[in-house]
mmCIF file of C-alpha atoms in Angstrom:
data_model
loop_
_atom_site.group_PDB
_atom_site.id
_atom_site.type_symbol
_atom_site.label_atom_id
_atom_site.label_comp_id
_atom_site.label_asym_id
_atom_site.label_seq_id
_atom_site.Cartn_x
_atom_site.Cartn_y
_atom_site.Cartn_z
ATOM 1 C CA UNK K 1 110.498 109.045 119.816
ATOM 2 C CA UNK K 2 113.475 108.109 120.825
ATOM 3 C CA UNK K 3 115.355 104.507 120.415
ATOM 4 C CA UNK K 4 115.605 103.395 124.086
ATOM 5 C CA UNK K 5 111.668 104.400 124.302
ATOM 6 C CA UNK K 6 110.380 102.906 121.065
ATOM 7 C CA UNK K 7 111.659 99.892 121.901
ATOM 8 C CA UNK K 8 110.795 99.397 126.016
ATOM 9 C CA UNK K 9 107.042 100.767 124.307
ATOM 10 C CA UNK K 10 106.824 97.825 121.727
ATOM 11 C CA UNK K 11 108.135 95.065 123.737
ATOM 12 C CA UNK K 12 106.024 95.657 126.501
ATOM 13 C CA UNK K 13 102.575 95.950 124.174
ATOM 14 C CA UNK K 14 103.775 92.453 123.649
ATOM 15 C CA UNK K 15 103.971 91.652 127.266
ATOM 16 C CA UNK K 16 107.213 90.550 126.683
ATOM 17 C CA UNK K 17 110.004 90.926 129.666
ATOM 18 C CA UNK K 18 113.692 91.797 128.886
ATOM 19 C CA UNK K 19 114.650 88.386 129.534
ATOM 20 C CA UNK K 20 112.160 87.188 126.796
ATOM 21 C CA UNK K 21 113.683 89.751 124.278
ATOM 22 C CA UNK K 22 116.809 88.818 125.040
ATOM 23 C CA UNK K 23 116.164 84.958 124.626
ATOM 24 C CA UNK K 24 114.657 85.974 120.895
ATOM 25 C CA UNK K 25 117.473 88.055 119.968
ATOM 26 C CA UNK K 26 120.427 85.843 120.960
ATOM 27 C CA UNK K 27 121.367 88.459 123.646
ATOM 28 C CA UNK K 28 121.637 88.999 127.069
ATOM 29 C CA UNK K 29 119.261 90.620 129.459
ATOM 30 C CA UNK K 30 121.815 93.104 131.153
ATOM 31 C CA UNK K 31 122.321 94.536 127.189
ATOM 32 C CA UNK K 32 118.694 94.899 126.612
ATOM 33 C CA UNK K 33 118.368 96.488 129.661
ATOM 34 C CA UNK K 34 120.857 98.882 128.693
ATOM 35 C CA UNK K 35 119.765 99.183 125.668
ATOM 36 C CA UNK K 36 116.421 100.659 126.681
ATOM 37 C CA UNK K 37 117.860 102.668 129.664
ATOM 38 C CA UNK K 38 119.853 104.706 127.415
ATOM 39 C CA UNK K 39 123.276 103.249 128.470
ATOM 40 C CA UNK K 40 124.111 101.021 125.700
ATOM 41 C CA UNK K 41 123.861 101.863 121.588
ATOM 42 C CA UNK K 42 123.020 99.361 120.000
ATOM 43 C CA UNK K 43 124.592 98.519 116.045
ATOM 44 C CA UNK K 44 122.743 98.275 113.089
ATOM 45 C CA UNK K 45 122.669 94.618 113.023
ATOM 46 C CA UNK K 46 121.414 94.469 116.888
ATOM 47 C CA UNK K 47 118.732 96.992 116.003
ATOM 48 C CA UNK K 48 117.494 94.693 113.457
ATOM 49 C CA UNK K 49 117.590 91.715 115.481
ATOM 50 C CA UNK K 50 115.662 92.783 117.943
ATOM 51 C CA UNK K 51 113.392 94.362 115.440
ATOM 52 C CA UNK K 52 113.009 91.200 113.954
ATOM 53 C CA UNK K 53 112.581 89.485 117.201
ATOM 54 C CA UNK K 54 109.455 91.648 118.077
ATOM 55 C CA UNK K 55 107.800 90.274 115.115
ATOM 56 C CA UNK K 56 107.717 93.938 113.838
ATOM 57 C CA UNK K 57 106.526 95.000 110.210
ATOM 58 C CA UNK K 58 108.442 96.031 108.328
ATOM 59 C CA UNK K 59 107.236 99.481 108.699
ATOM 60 C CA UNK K 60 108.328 99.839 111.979
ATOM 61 C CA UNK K 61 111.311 98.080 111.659
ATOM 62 C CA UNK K 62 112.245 100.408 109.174
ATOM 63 C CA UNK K 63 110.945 103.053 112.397
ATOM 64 C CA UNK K 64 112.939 101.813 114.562
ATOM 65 C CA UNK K 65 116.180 101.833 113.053
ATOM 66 C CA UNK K 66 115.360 105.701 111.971
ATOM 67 C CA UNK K 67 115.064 106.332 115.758
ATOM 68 C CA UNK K 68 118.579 104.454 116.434
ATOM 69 C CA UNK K 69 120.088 106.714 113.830
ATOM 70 C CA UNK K 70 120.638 104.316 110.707
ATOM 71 C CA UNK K 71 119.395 103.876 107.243
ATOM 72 C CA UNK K 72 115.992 101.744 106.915
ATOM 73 C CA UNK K 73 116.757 98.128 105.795
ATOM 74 C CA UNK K 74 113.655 97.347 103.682
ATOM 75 C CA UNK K 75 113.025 99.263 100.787
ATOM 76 C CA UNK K 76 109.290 100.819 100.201
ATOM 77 C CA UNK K 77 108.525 100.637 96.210
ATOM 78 C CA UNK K 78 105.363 101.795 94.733
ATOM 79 C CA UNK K 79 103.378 99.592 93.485
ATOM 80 C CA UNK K 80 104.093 100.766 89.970
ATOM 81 C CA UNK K 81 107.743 99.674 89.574
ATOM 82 C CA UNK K 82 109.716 97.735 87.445
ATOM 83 C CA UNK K 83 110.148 95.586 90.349
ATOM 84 C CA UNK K 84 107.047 94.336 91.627
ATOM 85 C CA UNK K 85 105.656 93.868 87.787
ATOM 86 C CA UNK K 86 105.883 89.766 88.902
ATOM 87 C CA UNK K 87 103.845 90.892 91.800
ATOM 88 C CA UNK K 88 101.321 92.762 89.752
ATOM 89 C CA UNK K 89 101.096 89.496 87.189
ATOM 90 C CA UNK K 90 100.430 87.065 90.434
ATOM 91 C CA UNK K 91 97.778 89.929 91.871
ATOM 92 C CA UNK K 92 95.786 89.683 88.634
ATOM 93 C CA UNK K 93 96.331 85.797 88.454
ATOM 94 C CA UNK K 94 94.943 85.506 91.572
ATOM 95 C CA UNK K 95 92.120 87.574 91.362
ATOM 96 C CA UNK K 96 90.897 85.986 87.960
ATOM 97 C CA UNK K 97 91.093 82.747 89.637
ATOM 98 C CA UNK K 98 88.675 83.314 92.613
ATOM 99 C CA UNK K 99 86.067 84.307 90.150
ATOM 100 C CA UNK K 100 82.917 84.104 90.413
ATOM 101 C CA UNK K 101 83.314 84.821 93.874
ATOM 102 C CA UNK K 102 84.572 88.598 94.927
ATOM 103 C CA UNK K 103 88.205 89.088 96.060
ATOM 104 C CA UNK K 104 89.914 92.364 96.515
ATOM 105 C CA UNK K 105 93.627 93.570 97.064
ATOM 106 C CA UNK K 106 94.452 96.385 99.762
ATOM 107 C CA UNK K 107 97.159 98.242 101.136
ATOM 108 C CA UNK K 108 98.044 99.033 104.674
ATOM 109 C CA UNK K 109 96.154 101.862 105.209
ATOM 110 C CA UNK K 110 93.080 100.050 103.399
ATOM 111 C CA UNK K 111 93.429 101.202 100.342
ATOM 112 C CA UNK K 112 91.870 99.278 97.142
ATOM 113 C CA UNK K 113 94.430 98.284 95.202
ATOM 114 C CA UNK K 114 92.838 95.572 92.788
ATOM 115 C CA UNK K 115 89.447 93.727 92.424
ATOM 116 C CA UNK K 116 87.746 91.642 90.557
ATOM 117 C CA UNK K 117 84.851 91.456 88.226
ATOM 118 C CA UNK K 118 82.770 89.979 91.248
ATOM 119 C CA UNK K 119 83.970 92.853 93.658
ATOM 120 C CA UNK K 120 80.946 94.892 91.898
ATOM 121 C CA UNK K 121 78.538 92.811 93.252
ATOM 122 C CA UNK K 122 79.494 93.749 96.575
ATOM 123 C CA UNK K 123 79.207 97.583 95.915
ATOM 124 C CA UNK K 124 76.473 97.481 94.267
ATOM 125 C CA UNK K 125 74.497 101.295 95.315
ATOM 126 C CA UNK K 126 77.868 102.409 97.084
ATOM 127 C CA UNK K 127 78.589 105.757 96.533
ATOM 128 C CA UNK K 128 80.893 106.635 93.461
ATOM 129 C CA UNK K 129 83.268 108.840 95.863
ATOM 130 C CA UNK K 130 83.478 105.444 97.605
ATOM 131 C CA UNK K 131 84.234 103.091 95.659
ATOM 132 C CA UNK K 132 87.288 102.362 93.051
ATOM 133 C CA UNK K 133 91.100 102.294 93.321
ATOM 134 C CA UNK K 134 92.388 104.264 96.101
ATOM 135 C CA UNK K 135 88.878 104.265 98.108
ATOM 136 C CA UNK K 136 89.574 102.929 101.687
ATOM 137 C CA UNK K 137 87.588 99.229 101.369
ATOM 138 C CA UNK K 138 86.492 100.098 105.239
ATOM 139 C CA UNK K 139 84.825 103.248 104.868
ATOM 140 C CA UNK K 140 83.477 101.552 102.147
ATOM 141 C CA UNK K 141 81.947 98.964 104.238
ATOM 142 C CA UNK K 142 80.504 100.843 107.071
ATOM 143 C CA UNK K 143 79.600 104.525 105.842
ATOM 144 C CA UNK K 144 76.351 104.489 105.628
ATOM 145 C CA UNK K 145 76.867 105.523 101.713
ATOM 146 C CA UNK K 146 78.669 102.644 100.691
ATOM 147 C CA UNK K 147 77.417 99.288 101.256
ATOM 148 C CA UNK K 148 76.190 99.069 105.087
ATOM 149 C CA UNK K 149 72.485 99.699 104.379
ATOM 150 C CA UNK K 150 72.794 96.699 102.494
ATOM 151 C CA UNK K 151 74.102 94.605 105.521
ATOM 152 C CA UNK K 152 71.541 92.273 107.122
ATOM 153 C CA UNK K 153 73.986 91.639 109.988
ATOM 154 C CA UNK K 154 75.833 95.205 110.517
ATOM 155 C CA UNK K 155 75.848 95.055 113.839
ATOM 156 C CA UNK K 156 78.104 92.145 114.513
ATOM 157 C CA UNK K 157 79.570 92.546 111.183
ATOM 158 C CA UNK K 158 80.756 96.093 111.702
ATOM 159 C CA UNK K 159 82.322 95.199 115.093
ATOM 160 C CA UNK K 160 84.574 92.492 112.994
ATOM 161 C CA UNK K 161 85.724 95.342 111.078
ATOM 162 C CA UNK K 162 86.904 98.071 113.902
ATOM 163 C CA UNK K 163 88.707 95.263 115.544
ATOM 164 C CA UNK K 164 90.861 95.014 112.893
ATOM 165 C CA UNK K 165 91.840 98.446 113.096
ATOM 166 C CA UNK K 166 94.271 98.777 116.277
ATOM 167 C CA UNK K 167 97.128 99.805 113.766
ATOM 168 C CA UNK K 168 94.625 102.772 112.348
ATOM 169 C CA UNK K 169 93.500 104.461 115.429
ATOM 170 C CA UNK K 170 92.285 107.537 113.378
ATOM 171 C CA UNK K 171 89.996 105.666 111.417
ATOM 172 C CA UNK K 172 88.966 103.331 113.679
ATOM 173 C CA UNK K 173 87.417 106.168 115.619
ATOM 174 C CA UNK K 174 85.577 107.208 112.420
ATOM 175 C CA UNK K 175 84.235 103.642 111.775
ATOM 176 C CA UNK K 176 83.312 103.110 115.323
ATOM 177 C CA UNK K 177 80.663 105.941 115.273
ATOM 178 C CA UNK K 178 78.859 103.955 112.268
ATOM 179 C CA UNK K 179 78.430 100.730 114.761
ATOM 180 C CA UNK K 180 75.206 100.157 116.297
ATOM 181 C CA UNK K 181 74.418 98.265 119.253
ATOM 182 C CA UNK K 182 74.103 94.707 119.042
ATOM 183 C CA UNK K 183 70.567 93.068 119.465
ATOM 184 C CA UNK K 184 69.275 90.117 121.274
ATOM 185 C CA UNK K 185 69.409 88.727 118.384
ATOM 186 C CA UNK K 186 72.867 89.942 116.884
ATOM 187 C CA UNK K 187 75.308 87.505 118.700
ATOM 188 C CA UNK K 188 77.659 85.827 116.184
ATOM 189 C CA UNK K 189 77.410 82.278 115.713
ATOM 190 C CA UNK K 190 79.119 79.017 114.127
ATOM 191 C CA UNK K 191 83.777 79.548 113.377
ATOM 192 C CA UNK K 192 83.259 82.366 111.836
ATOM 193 C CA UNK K 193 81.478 85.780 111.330
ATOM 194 C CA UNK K 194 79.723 85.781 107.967
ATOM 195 C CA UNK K 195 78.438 88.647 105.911
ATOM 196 C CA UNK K 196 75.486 88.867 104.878
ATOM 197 C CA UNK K 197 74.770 91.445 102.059
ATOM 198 C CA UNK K 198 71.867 92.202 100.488
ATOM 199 C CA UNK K 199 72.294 91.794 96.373
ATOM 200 C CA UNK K 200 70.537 91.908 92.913
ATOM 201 C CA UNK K 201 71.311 87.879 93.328
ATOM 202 C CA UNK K 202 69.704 87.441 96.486
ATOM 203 C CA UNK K 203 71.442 87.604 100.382
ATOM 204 C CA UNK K 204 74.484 86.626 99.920
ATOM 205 C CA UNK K 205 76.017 84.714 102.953
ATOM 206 C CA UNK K 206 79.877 85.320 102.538
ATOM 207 C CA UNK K 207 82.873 84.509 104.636
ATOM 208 C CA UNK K 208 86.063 86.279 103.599
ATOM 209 C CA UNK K 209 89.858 84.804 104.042
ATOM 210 C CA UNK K 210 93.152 87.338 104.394
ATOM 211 C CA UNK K 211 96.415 86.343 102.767
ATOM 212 C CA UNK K 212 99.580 87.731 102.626
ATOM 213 C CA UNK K 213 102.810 87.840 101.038
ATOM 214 C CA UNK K 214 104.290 86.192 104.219
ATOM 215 C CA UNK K 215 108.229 85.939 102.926
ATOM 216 C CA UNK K 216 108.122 90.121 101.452
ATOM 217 C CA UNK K 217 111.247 92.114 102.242
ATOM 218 C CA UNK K 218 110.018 95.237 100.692
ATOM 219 C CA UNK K 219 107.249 97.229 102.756
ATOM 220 C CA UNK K 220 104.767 97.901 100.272
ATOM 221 C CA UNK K 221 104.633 94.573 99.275
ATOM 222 C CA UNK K 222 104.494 92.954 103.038
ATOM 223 C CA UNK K 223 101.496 95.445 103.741
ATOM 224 C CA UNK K 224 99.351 94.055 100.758
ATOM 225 C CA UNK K 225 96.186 91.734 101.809
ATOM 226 C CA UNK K 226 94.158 89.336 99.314
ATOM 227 C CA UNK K 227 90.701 89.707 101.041
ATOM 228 C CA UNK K 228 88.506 86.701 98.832
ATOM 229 C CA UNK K 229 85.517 86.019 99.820
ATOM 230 C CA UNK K 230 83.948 82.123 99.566
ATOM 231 C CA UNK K 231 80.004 81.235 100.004
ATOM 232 C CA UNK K 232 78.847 80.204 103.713
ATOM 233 C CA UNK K 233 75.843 78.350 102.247
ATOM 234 C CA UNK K 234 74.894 76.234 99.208
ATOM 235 C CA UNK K 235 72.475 79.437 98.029
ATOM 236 C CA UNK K 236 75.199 81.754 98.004
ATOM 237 C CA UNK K 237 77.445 79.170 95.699
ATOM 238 C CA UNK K 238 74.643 79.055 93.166
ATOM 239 C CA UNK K 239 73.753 82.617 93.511
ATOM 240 C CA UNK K 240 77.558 83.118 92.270
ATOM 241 C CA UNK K 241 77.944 80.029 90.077
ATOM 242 C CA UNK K 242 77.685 82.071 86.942
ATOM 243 C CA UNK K 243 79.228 85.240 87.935
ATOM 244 C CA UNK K 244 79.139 88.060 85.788
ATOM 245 C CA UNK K 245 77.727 85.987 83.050
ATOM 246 C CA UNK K 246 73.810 86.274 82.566
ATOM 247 C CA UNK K 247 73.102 88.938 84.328
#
């Protein structure tokens, strides 16, 4: 796609008017209308701007300045280079901390990139082809291999899932075929939806948080999520108060 296009697409799926752009980007409304017209070419440092006045990833910041015709700003490492070893050292940290309650680590595209001890608790029965490093955690949780039979509340849980899956449209559609229709019964209730899994401990009653790296300048690192999950009931805290010990 073309500049001018890629940007008039993502401002307006942020129902944001040239005026409002402009405002963000410490520019005027005539130039951004330019700008996406084709009449204007923007500079590097403009491009970025108004990248980062989008709100963009930094994916598609990186995009966008491909389409204007200059280098990407953020660099993309993998996850096994020198550089992120401080990264890797506060992954592990963290992970070891949550214990005994599950917490995972996942890449953009859902990818598994670290768990913890607890995490097997969650996949317990999953298939093997499912499950491990690499294995997308949402497939995991909604093929009807990996971990959904075990769901007591699939219905609403699964629809929690596909909604956060706008930025994968390819699996979304995949995922959405495993959702089944909501009960009388099935409407979510109390702040948050829980999940509640069926384990060798018992139903577990789980809520999950998301963090982020918020302040990352490098992609891979801005696109990882801590997923840890945290008991919804007193049951589910003593269920887990031992975790893995005497099993």
């Amino acid at each position: 796609m073309d500049f001018p296009s890629a940007l008039r697409e993502r401002r307006t799926s942020l129902r944001l008017s040239q005026l409002d752009l402009a405002l963000r980007a410490g520019t005027t409304q005539r130039h951004v209308s330019f700008i996406e017209s084709g009449r204007s070419v923007p500079g590097r440092n403009m491009v970025v701007r108004l990248a980062e006045s989008l709100d963009l990833p930094l994916r598609e910041r990186n995009a966008l300045l491909l389409a204007a015709g200059y280098a990407p700003a953020y660099p993309e490492s993998g996850l096994d280079d020198a550089a992120l070893v401080p990264v890797r050292e506060a992954i592990g940290h963290i992970l070891r901390g949550h214990l005994p309650y599950p917490a995972i680590v996942v890449d953009g595209g859902g990818g598994l990139v670290a768990a913890n001890e607890a995490f097997g608790l969650v996949t317990e029965g999953a298939a093997a082809d499912l499950v491990g490093p690499g294995r997308n955690v949402y497939r995991l949780a909604l093929h009807p291999r990996g971990i959904a039979p075990r769901i007591r509340n699939l219905a609403e849980w699964s629809r929690h899932i596909v909604a956060r899956l706008d930025h994968l449209p390819q699996l979304r559609d995949e995922l959405a075929a495993y959702v089944p229709e909501l009960g009388p019964d099935d409407a979510p209730l109390g702040f948050a939806v829980p999940l509640h899994l069926a384990s060798s401990r018992g139903e577990l009653h789980l809520m999950t948080t998301i963090t982020t790296f918020a302040t990352a300048v490098d992609v891979t690192l801005a696109e990882l999520k801590l997923e840890a999950f945290l008991p919804a009931d007193a049951a589910t805290a003593a269920a887990l108060a031992d975790y893995p010990g005497n099993m």
